[in-house]
Amino acid sequence: MNIRALLEARFADAFAAVGAGDARPLVATAARPEFGDYQANGVMAAAKTLGRKPRDLANEVVGSLDLGGIATSVDIAGPGFINVRLEPSFIATQIGADRALVTPAVPQTIVIDYSAPNLAKEMHVGHLRSTIIGDAMARVLEALGHRVIRQNHVGDWGTQFGMLLAHLEELGNDTTALEDLEVFYQASKRRFDEDPAFADVARSRVVALQSGDEVVLERWREFVRVSQAHCQAIYDRLGVGLTAKDTMGESAYNDDLPKIVAMLQQQGLITESDGAKCVFLPEFAAKDGEVLPIIVEKTGGGFLYATTDLAAVRYRCHVIGAARVLYFVDVRQSLHFRQVFALARRAGLASDQCSLEHHPFGTMLGKDGRPFRTRDGGVVKLSALLDEAEQRAFALVSDKSPNLAETERRAIARAVGIGAVKYADLSKNRTSDYVFDWDSMLAFDGNTAPYLQYAVTRILSLFRRGDVA
């Protein structure tokens, strides 16, 4: 039951009993804990209408109010505010009732697509919101009794891997060169852009990879293994539930891509435009009437993200049998997903029983209001961000509790720092951009992770002292 609605109804009866039946009780959560849990603010307006003193009317309302078994105390504050403090046993009963209400009668199979880093590079801040929000939703749905299947749709295929494989060969296939993925990727990309001979070799490696050359595939598998280890280290630090078994990257759908295009061709949905195979759906017409294409095969061959996403939809709907597929990808991909979902429906790649849902999120900004970057304008690595979070938290903990052993301060700093990063994200409106501010994130007051962690620690301490199970 909605507690505020219940209180509104009880206060409305009390207002009517004292001759103020037309007045609204205006019940709201209390502004401050010392005022109680809820507050009825409608007495002043009712008193003005009736030509009476607010305090006198408030006393009469309280005298007629029936909150037996609901409230431990009802007090009048100021000119006529009525504060209500709830009975603990009533709160416990409501929590139990609410949990029963939200438990699904029929558990569903739900696929959640989140994180999805590019394995050619190290994870950066652009992957943070997808990873944190997606994992939080996976945990919530599991707690509600659903069967949740995590899918980490990593970028592990395509031209970038031809570049990397060609560069690795010249280094003697030394996987220790992968220790700093960013440096390795930048070097291969620079050579690809500047050296036509190297670019030709890289393209030949893509062809060998796609055609199943076992030697090239073995090198690619080693690269993916090392790359995934980098990602897993981040997931472990963040405490999210993704593991290697949840990886379902672009490469998993490689064999399906020609079949997807052939299916669209058979259904008469393909139109060739400048040598590329496209689908034009009328619902994506621009203001000038020109329809935005969905390109499923590039000029000269080769597939795009849309083709891979269509194959993933078919797998998730028809093979896994998902009732819902939730995509946690930033808002800039909204048009892409609208087009993919619409085409998947049109082509029968998505079953009628499967709900396809893009849950977009805003961008993490710096204090300058621009996308969060390093001081020199580079992309912030996620590992570096988490390092800084722990270092800043360690300085705060050391300042507040210098007598603790360093190992204990480090452990606390890890929990506070990582918690601050995660909570700063989850406490914001998902679809809005937000400013990443270390000072507000790590504050020990306000709506922050450190404040909540401190409050929980104090509560648990009271439980231990009181021997409360």
Coordinates of C-alpha atoms in Angstrom, one line a residue:
M1 CA 0.0 0.0 0.0
N2 CA 1.1 3.6 -0.7
I3 CA 1.8 5.0 2.8
R4 CA 1.3 8.6 1.8
A5 CA -2.1 7.8 0.2
L6 CA -3.1 6.0 3.4
L7 CA -2.2 9.0 5.5
E8 CA -4.0 11.4 3.0
A9 CA -7.2 9.4 3.4
R10 CA -7.0 9.3 7.2
F11 CA -6.2 13.1 7.4
A12 CA -9.1 13.8 4.9
D13 CA -11.5 12.0 7.3
A14 CA -10.1 14.1 10.2
F15 CA -10.5 17.3 8.3
A16 CA -14.0 16.5 7.4
A17 CA -14.8 15.7 11.0
V18 CA -13.8 19.2 12.1
G19 CA -15.8 21.0 9.3
A20 CA -12.9 21.3 6.7
G21 CA -14.0 18.6 4.3
D22 CA -13.1 20.6 1.2
A23 CA -9.5 21.2 2.3
R24 CA -6.6 19.1 1.1
P25 CA -4.4 17.6 3.8
L26 CA -1.2 18.1 1.7
V27 CA 0.7 15.1 3.2
A28 CA 4.4 15.0 2.2
T29 CA 7.5 13.3 3.5
A30 CA 9.1 15.3 6.3
A31 CA 11.7 17.8 5.2
R32 CA 14.0 16.8 8.1
P33 CA 14.4 13.6 10.1
E34 CA 13.7 15.4 13.4
F35 CA 10.2 16.3 12.2
G36 CA 9.3 12.7 11.8
D37 CA 8.5 10.7 8.7
Y38 CA 5.5 12.6 7.2
Q39 CA 4.0 16.0 7.5
A40 CA 0.5 17.3 6.8
N41 CA 0.7 20.9 5.6
G42 CA -3.0 21.7 4.7
V43 CA -4.1 23.2 8.0
M44 CA -3.0 26.8 7.3
A45 CA -5.0 27.0 4.0
A46 CA -8.0 25.4 5.7
A47 CA -7.9 27.7 8.6
K48 CA -7.7 30.8 6.3
T49 CA -10.8 29.5 4.4
L50 CA -12.7 28.9 7.7
G51 CA -11.5 32.1 9.4
R52 CA -10.0 30.2 12.3
K53 CA -6.6 30.1 14.0
P54 CA -4.4 27.5 12.4
R55 CA -3.0 26.1 15.7
D56 CA -6.5 25.6 17.1
L57 CA -7.7 23.8 13.9
A58 CA -4.6 21.6 14.0
N59 CA -5.4 20.5 17.5
E60 CA -8.9 19.6 16.5
V61 CA -7.6 17.6 13.4
V62 CA -5.2 15.7 15.6
G63 CA -8.0 15.0 18.1
S64 CA -10.1 13.5 15.3
L65 CA -7.2 11.6 13.5
D66 CA -7.2 7.8 13.6
L67 CA -3.7 6.6 13.2
G68 CA -3.9 3.7 15.6
G69 CA -1.2 1.0 14.7
I70 CA 0.3 3.4 12.2
A71 CA 2.0 6.2 14.1
T72 CA 3.9 6.3 17.4
S73 CA 3.5 10.1 17.6
V74 CA 1.6 13.0 16.0
D75 CA 2.9 16.4 16.9
I76 CA 2.0 20.0 15.9
A77 CA 4.9 22.3 14.9
G78 CA 4.9 26.0 14.1
P79 CA 1.6 27.6 13.1
G80 CA -0.1 24.3 12.3
F81 CA 2.2 21.7 10.7
I82 CA 1.3 18.2 11.8
N83 CA 4.2 15.8 12.0
V84 CA 3.8 12.1 12.0
R85 CA 6.3 9.5 13.1
L86 CA 5.5 6.0 11.9
E87 CA 5.2 2.9 14.1
P88 CA 8.2 0.5 13.4
S89 CA 6.0 -2.6 13.3
F90 CA 3.8 -0.8 10.7
I91 CA 6.8 0.0 8.6
A92 CA 8.0 -3.7 8.8
T93 CA 4.5 -4.9 7.7
Q94 CA 4.5 -2.5 4.8
I95 CA 7.9 -3.6 3.6
G96 CA 6.8 -7.2 3.6
A97 CA 3.6 -6.4 1.8
D98 CA 5.5 -4.3 -0.8
R99 CA 8.0 -7.1 -1.4
A100 CA 5.1 -9.5 -2.0
L101 CA 3.6 -7.0 -4.5
V102 CA 6.7 -6.6 -6.6
T103 CA 7.6 -10.3 -6.8
P104 CA 6.7 -11.4 -10.3
A105 CA 3.9 -14.0 -10.6
V106 CA 5.6 -15.4 -13.7
P107 CA 9.4 -14.9 -13.9
Q108 CA 10.7 -13.9 -17.3
T109 CA 13.9 -14.6 -19.2
I110 CA 15.5 -11.1 -19.6
V111 CA 18.6 -10.4 -21.6
I112 CA 20.6 -7.3 -20.5
D113 CA 23.1 -5.9 -23.0
Y114 CA 25.6 -3.7 -21.1
S115 CA 29.2 -2.5 -20.8
A116 CA 30.3 -3.6 -24.4
P117 CA 33.9 -2.3 -24.5
N118 CA 36.0 -2.4 -27.6
L119 CA 38.6 -5.1 -26.9
A120 CA 41.1 -3.2 -29.1
K121 CA 41.5 -0.6 -26.4
E122 CA 41.5 -0.3 -22.7
M123 CA 38.1 0.6 -21.0
H124 CA 37.6 4.3 -20.6
V125 CA 35.0 6.5 -18.8
G126 CA 32.6 6.2 -21.7
H127 CA 32.0 2.6 -20.5
L128 CA 31.3 3.5 -16.9
R129 CA 27.6 4.4 -17.0
S130 CA 26.6 1.4 -19.2
T131 CA 28.5 -1.0 -16.9
I132 CA 27.2 0.4 -13.6
I133 CA 23.6 1.0 -14.6
G134 CA 23.3 -2.2 -16.5
D135 CA 24.7 -4.3 -13.6
A136 CA 22.4 -2.6 -11.1
M137 CA 19.4 -3.4 -13.2
A138 CA 20.5 -7.0 -13.6
R139 CA 20.7 -7.4 -9.8
V140 CA 17.3 -5.8 -9.3
L141 CA 15.6 -8.1 -11.8
E142 CA 17.3 -11.1 -10.4
A143 CA 16.2 -10.1 -6.9
L144 CA 12.6 -10.0 -8.3
G145 CA 12.9 -13.6 -9.4
H146 CA 13.6 -13.2 -13.1
R147 CA 16.1 -15.3 -15.0
V148 CA 18.6 -12.7 -16.1
I149 CA 21.1 -13.4 -18.9
R150 CA 24.0 -10.8 -19.1
Q151 CA 25.4 -10.2 -22.5
N152 CA 28.6 -8.2 -22.9
H153 CA 28.5 -7.4 -26.6
V154 CA 32.2 -6.6 -26.9
G155 CA 33.9 -5.2 -30.0
D156 CA 36.2 -8.1 -31.0
W157 CA 36.0 -8.2 -34.8
G158 CA 36.7 -6.1 -37.9
T159 CA 39.4 -4.0 -39.4
Q160 CA 40.9 -2.8 -36.1
F161 CA 41.9 -6.4 -35.3
G162 CA 43.5 -6.8 -38.7
M163 CA 45.7 -3.8 -37.8
L164 CA 46.5 -5.2 -34.4
L165 CA 47.3 -8.7 -35.7
A166 CA 49.6 -7.3 -38.4
H167 CA 51.4 -5.1 -35.8
L168 CA 51.7 -8.0 -33.4
E169 CA 53.3 -10.2 -36.0
E170 CA 56.1 -7.6 -36.5
L171 CA 56.7 -7.7 -32.8
G172 CA 57.2 -11.4 -33.0
N173 CA 53.7 -12.2 -31.7
D174 CA 54.9 -11.2 -28.2
T175 CA 51.7 -10.9 -26.1
T176 CA 53.6 -8.9 -23.5
A177 CA 53.3 -6.1 -26.0
L178 CA 49.6 -6.1 -25.1
E179 CA 50.2 -5.0 -21.5
D180 CA 49.3 -1.4 -22.4
L181 CA 46.5 -1.9 -24.9
E182 CA 46.1 1.8 -25.6
V183 CA 49.7 2.3 -26.7
F184 CA 49.5 -0.9 -28.8
Y185 CA 46.3 0.2 -30.5
Q186 CA 47.5 3.7 -31.2
A187 CA 50.7 2.4 -32.7
S188 CA 48.8 0.1 -35.1
K189 CA 46.3 2.7 -36.0
R190 CA 48.9 5.3 -36.8
R191 CA 50.7 2.8 -39.1
F192 CA 47.4 1.8 -40.7
D193 CA 46.7 5.5 -41.5
E194 CA 50.2 6.4 -42.7
D195 CA 51.7 3.3 -44.3
P196 CA 49.8 1.9 -47.3
A197 CA 51.8 -1.3 -47.3
F198 CA 51.0 -2.0 -43.7
A199 CA 47.3 -1.2 -44.3
D200 CA 47.3 -3.8 -47.1
V201 CA 48.8 -6.4 -44.7
A202 CA 46.2 -5.5 -42.0
R203 CA 43.3 -5.9 -44.5
S204 CA 44.7 -9.3 -45.5
R205 CA 44.6 -10.3 -41.9
V206 CA 40.9 -9.3 -41.7
V207 CA 40.2 -11.5 -44.7
A208 CA 42.2 -14.4 -43.1
L209 CA 40.4 -13.9 -39.8
Q210 CA 36.9 -13.9 -41.4
S211 CA 37.7 -16.9 -43.6
G212 CA 38.8 -19.0 -40.6
D213 CA 42.5 -19.2 -41.0
E214 CA 43.5 -21.2 -38.0
V215 CA 46.9 -19.5 -37.4
V216 CA 45.4 -16.0 -37.5
L217 CA 42.5 -17.2 -35.4
E218 CA 44.8 -18.5 -32.7
R219 CA 46.7 -15.1 -32.6
W220 CA 43.3 -13.4 -32.4
R221 CA 42.1 -15.6 -29.5
E222 CA 45.3 -14.8 -27.6
F223 CA 44.7 -11.1 -28.1
V224 CA 41.1 -11.4 -27.0
R225 CA 42.1 -13.4 -23.9
V226 CA 44.6 -10.7 -22.8
S227 CA 42.1 -7.9 -23.6
Q228 CA 39.4 -9.5 -21.7
A229 CA 41.7 -9.9 -18.7
H230 CA 42.1 -6.1 -18.7
C231 CA 38.3 -5.7 -18.7
Q232 CA 37.8 -8.3 -16.0
A233 CA 40.2 -6.5 -13.7
I234 CA 38.0 -3.4 -14.0
Y235 CA 34.8 -5.4 -13.4
D236 CA 36.3 -6.9 -10.3
R237 CA 37.3 -3.5 -8.9
L238 CA 33.8 -2.2 -9.6
G239 CA 32.1 -5.2 -8.1
V240 CA 29.9 -5.9 -11.1
G241 CA 28.7 -9.3 -12.1
L242 CA 30.2 -9.6 -15.6
T243 CA 32.5 -12.5 -16.2
A244 CA 34.1 -14.1 -19.3
K245 CA 31.1 -16.4 -19.7
D246 CA 28.9 -13.4 -20.2
T247 CA 30.8 -12.3 -23.3
M248 CA 28.9 -12.5 -26.5
G249 CA 30.8 -10.3 -28.8
E250 CA 30.5 -9.3 -32.4
S251 CA 32.6 -12.3 -33.5
A252 CA 29.9 -14.6 -32.2
Y253 CA 27.5 -13.5 -34.9
N254 CA 30.0 -13.5 -37.8
D255 CA 28.6 -16.6 -39.5
D256 CA 25.0 -15.3 -39.3
L257 CA 25.7 -12.0 -41.0
P258 CA 25.4 -13.2 -44.7
K259 CA 22.3 -15.1 -43.7
I260 CA 20.7 -12.0 -42.2
V261 CA 21.4 -10.0 -45.4
A262 CA 20.1 -12.9 -47.6
M263 CA 16.9 -13.1 -45.5
L264 CA 16.3 -9.4 -45.9
Q265 CA 17.0 -9.8 -49.6
Q266 CA 14.4 -12.6 -49.9
Q267 CA 11.8 -10.5 -48.2
G268 CA 12.4 -7.6 -50.7
L269 CA 13.6 -5.2 -48.1
I270 CA 17.1 -4.6 -49.6
T271 CA 17.8 -1.7 -51.9
E272 CA 21.2 -1.1 -53.4
S273 CA 22.6 2.4 -53.0
D274 CA 26.0 3.3 -54.4
G275 CA 26.9 -0.4 -54.2
A276 CA 25.8 -0.7 -50.5
K277 CA 22.9 -2.9 -49.5
C278 CA 20.4 -0.8 -47.5
V279 CA 17.0 -1.0 -46.1
F280 CA 14.7 2.1 -46.3
L281 CA 11.9 2.1 -43.8
P282 CA 9.3 4.9 -44.4
E283 CA 9.0 5.7 -40.7
F284 CA 12.5 7.1 -40.7
A285 CA 11.9 9.8 -43.3
A286 CA 13.5 13.2 -42.5
K287 CA 11.7 16.5 -42.8
D288 CA 12.6 16.8 -46.5
G289 CA 11.0 13.4 -47.1
E290 CA 14.4 11.6 -47.6
V291 CA 14.4 8.3 -45.8
L292 CA 17.4 7.5 -43.6
P293 CA 19.0 4.2 -44.7
I294 CA 19.9 1.2 -42.6
I295 CA 23.1 0.0 -44.2
V296 CA 23.5 -3.8 -43.7
E297 CA 26.4 -4.4 -46.1
K298 CA 29.0 -2.0 -47.2
T299 CA 30.1 -1.3 -50.8
G300 CA 32.5 -4.0 -51.8
G301 CA 31.3 -6.3 -49.0
G302 CA 31.7 -6.2 -45.2
F303 CA 29.0 -5.7 -42.6
L304 CA 28.2 -3.0 -40.1
Y305 CA 27.0 -2.6 -36.5
A306 CA 23.4 -2.8 -37.7
T307 CA 23.9 -6.2 -39.2
T308 CA 25.5 -7.6 -36.1
D309 CA 22.8 -6.1 -33.9
L310 CA 20.1 -7.7 -36.1
A311 CA 21.8 -11.1 -35.7
A312 CA 21.9 -10.5 -31.9
V313 CA 18.2 -9.7 -31.8
R314 CA 17.4 -12.9 -33.7
Y315 CA 19.6 -15.0 -31.3
R316 CA 18.2 -13.4 -28.2
C317 CA 14.6 -13.6 -29.2
H318 CA 14.5 -17.0 -31.0
V319 CA 17.4 -19.0 -29.5
I320 CA 17.4 -17.7 -25.9
G321 CA 13.7 -17.1 -25.9
A322 CA 13.9 -13.8 -24.1
A323 CA 10.7 -12.0 -23.1
R324 CA 12.6 -8.7 -22.8
V325 CA 16.0 -7.5 -24.2
L326 CA 17.3 -4.4 -22.4
Y327 CA 20.1 -2.4 -24.0
F328 CA 22.0 0.0 -21.8
V329 CA 23.8 2.2 -24.4
D330 CA 24.2 5.9 -24.4
V331 CA 21.6 8.3 -25.8
R332 CA 23.5 9.1 -28.9
Q333 CA 22.7 5.6 -30.2
S334 CA 18.9 6.1 -29.9
L335 CA 18.3 6.4 -33.7
H336 CA 20.4 3.4 -34.4
F337 CA 18.4 1.2 -32.0
R338 CA 15.0 2.6 -33.2
Q339 CA 16.0 1.5 -36.7
V340 CA 17.4 -1.9 -35.7
F341 CA 14.3 -2.7 -33.6
A342 CA 11.9 -1.6 -36.4
L343 CA 13.7 -3.6 -39.0
A344 CA 13.9 -6.6 -36.7
R345 CA 10.2 -6.5 -36.3
R346 CA 9.5 -6.0 -40.0
A347 CA 11.8 -9.0 -40.9
G348 CA 10.6 -11.3 -38.2
L349 CA 14.0 -11.4 -36.5
A350 CA 12.2 -10.4 -33.3
S351 CA 9.3 -12.5 -32.0
D352 CA 6.1 -10.7 -31.2
Q353 CA 6.5 -11.9 -27.5
C354 CA 9.9 -10.2 -27.1
S355 CA 10.1 -6.6 -25.9
L356 CA 13.2 -4.8 -27.3
E357 CA 14.1 -1.8 -25.1
H358 CA 16.8 0.7 -25.4
H359 CA 17.5 2.4 -22.0
P360 CA 19.7 5.4 -22.9
F361 CA 21.7 7.4 -20.5
G362 CA 23.3 10.8 -20.5
T363 CA 27.0 11.8 -20.8
M364 CA 29.4 12.2 -17.9
L365 CA 30.7 15.8 -18.0
G366 CA 33.7 17.6 -16.5
K367 CA 33.3 20.8 -14.5
D368 CA 33.6 22.8 -17.8
G369 CA 30.3 21.2 -19.0
R370 CA 32.1 19.2 -21.7
P371 CA 32.6 15.4 -21.9
F372 CA 34.9 14.3 -19.1
R373 CA 38.6 14.2 -20.3
T374 CA 42.1 14.3 -19.0
R375 CA 43.8 17.7 -18.5
D376 CA 45.5 17.4 -21.9
G377 CA 42.2 16.6 -23.6
G378 CA 42.7 12.8 -23.8
V379 CA 40.2 10.1 -23.0
V380 CA 40.3 9.1 -19.3
K381 CA 41.1 5.4 -18.8
L382 CA 38.7 3.7 -16.4
S383 CA 41.6 2.2 -14.5
A384 CA 43.1 5.6 -13.9
L385 CA 39.8 7.0 -12.8
L386 CA 39.4 4.3 -10.2
D387 CA 43.0 4.7 -9.1
E388 CA 42.3 8.4 -8.4
A389 CA 39.1 7.6 -6.6
E390 CA 40.9 5.3 -4.2
Q391 CA 43.8 7.8 -3.8
R392 CA 41.5 10.7 -2.9
A393 CA 39.5 8.5 -0.6
F394 CA 42.7 7.3 1.1
A395 CA 43.7 10.9 1.8
L396 CA 40.3 11.6 3.4
V397 CA 40.3 8.5 5.5
S398 CA 43.9 9.2 6.6
D399 CA 42.9 12.7 7.6
K400 CA 39.9 11.6 9.6
S401 CA 41.4 8.4 11.1
P402 CA 45.2 8.7 11.1
N403 CA 45.6 6.2 13.9
L404 CA 44.2 3.3 11.8
A405 CA 46.7 0.9 10.3
E406 CA 47.6 1.7 6.7
T407 CA 46.2 -1.7 5.4
E408 CA 42.9 -0.8 7.1
R409 CA 42.8 2.7 5.7
R410 CA 43.5 1.3 2.2
A411 CA 40.6 -1.2 2.5
I412 CA 38.3 1.6 3.6
A413 CA 39.5 3.9 0.9
R414 CA 38.8 1.2 -1.7
A415 CA 35.2 0.8 -0.5
V416 CA 34.6 4.5 -0.2
G417 CA 36.3 5.5 -3.5
I418 CA 34.8 2.9 -5.7
G419 CA 31.4 3.3 -3.9
A420 CA 31.5 7.0 -4.5
V421 CA 32.1 6.5 -8.3
K422 CA 29.2 4.1 -8.6
Y423 CA 26.7 5.9 -6.4
A424 CA 27.5 9.3 -8.1
D425 CA 26.3 7.7 -11.3
L426 CA 23.3 5.7 -9.9
S427 CA 22.0 8.6 -7.8
K428 CA 21.5 10.8 -10.9
N429 CA 18.7 10.9 -13.4
R430 CA 19.7 8.1 -15.9
T431 CA 18.8 10.1 -19.1
S432 CA 20.5 13.4 -18.0
D433 CA 24.1 14.4 -18.4
Y434 CA 25.8 14.9 -15.1
V435 CA 29.0 16.7 -13.9
F436 CA 31.7 14.5 -12.5
D437 CA 32.9 16.4 -9.3
W438 CA 35.3 14.7 -7.0
D439 CA 34.6 17.0 -4.0
S440 CA 30.8 16.4 -4.0
M441 CA 31.2 12.7 -4.7
L442 CA 33.5 12.1 -1.7
A443 CA 31.7 14.4 0.7
F444 CA 30.7 12.9 4.0
D445 CA 27.4 14.7 4.1
G446 CA 24.5 15.0 1.6
N447 CA 23.4 12.4 -0.9
T448 CA 26.7 10.7 -1.3
A449 CA 28.1 7.2 -1.0
P450 CA 30.5 8.1 1.9
Y451 CA 27.5 9.5 3.9
L452 CA 25.4 6.4 3.3
Q453 CA 28.3 4.0 4.0
Y454 CA 29.0 5.9 7.3
A455 CA 25.3 5.7 8.2
V456 CA 25.2 2.0 7.5
T457 CA 28.4 1.4 9.5
R458 CA 27.0 3.3 12.5
I459 CA 23.7 1.3 12.3
L460 CA 25.6 -2.0 12.2
S461 CA 27.7 -0.9 15.1
L462 CA 24.5 -0.3 17.1
F463 CA 23.2 -3.7 16.2
R464 CA 26.5 -5.4 17.4
R465 CA 26.4 -3.5 20.7
G466 CA 22.8 -4.3 21.2
D467 CA 23.3 -7.9 20.1
V468 CA 20.5 -7.5 17.5
A469 CA 20.5 -10.2 14.9

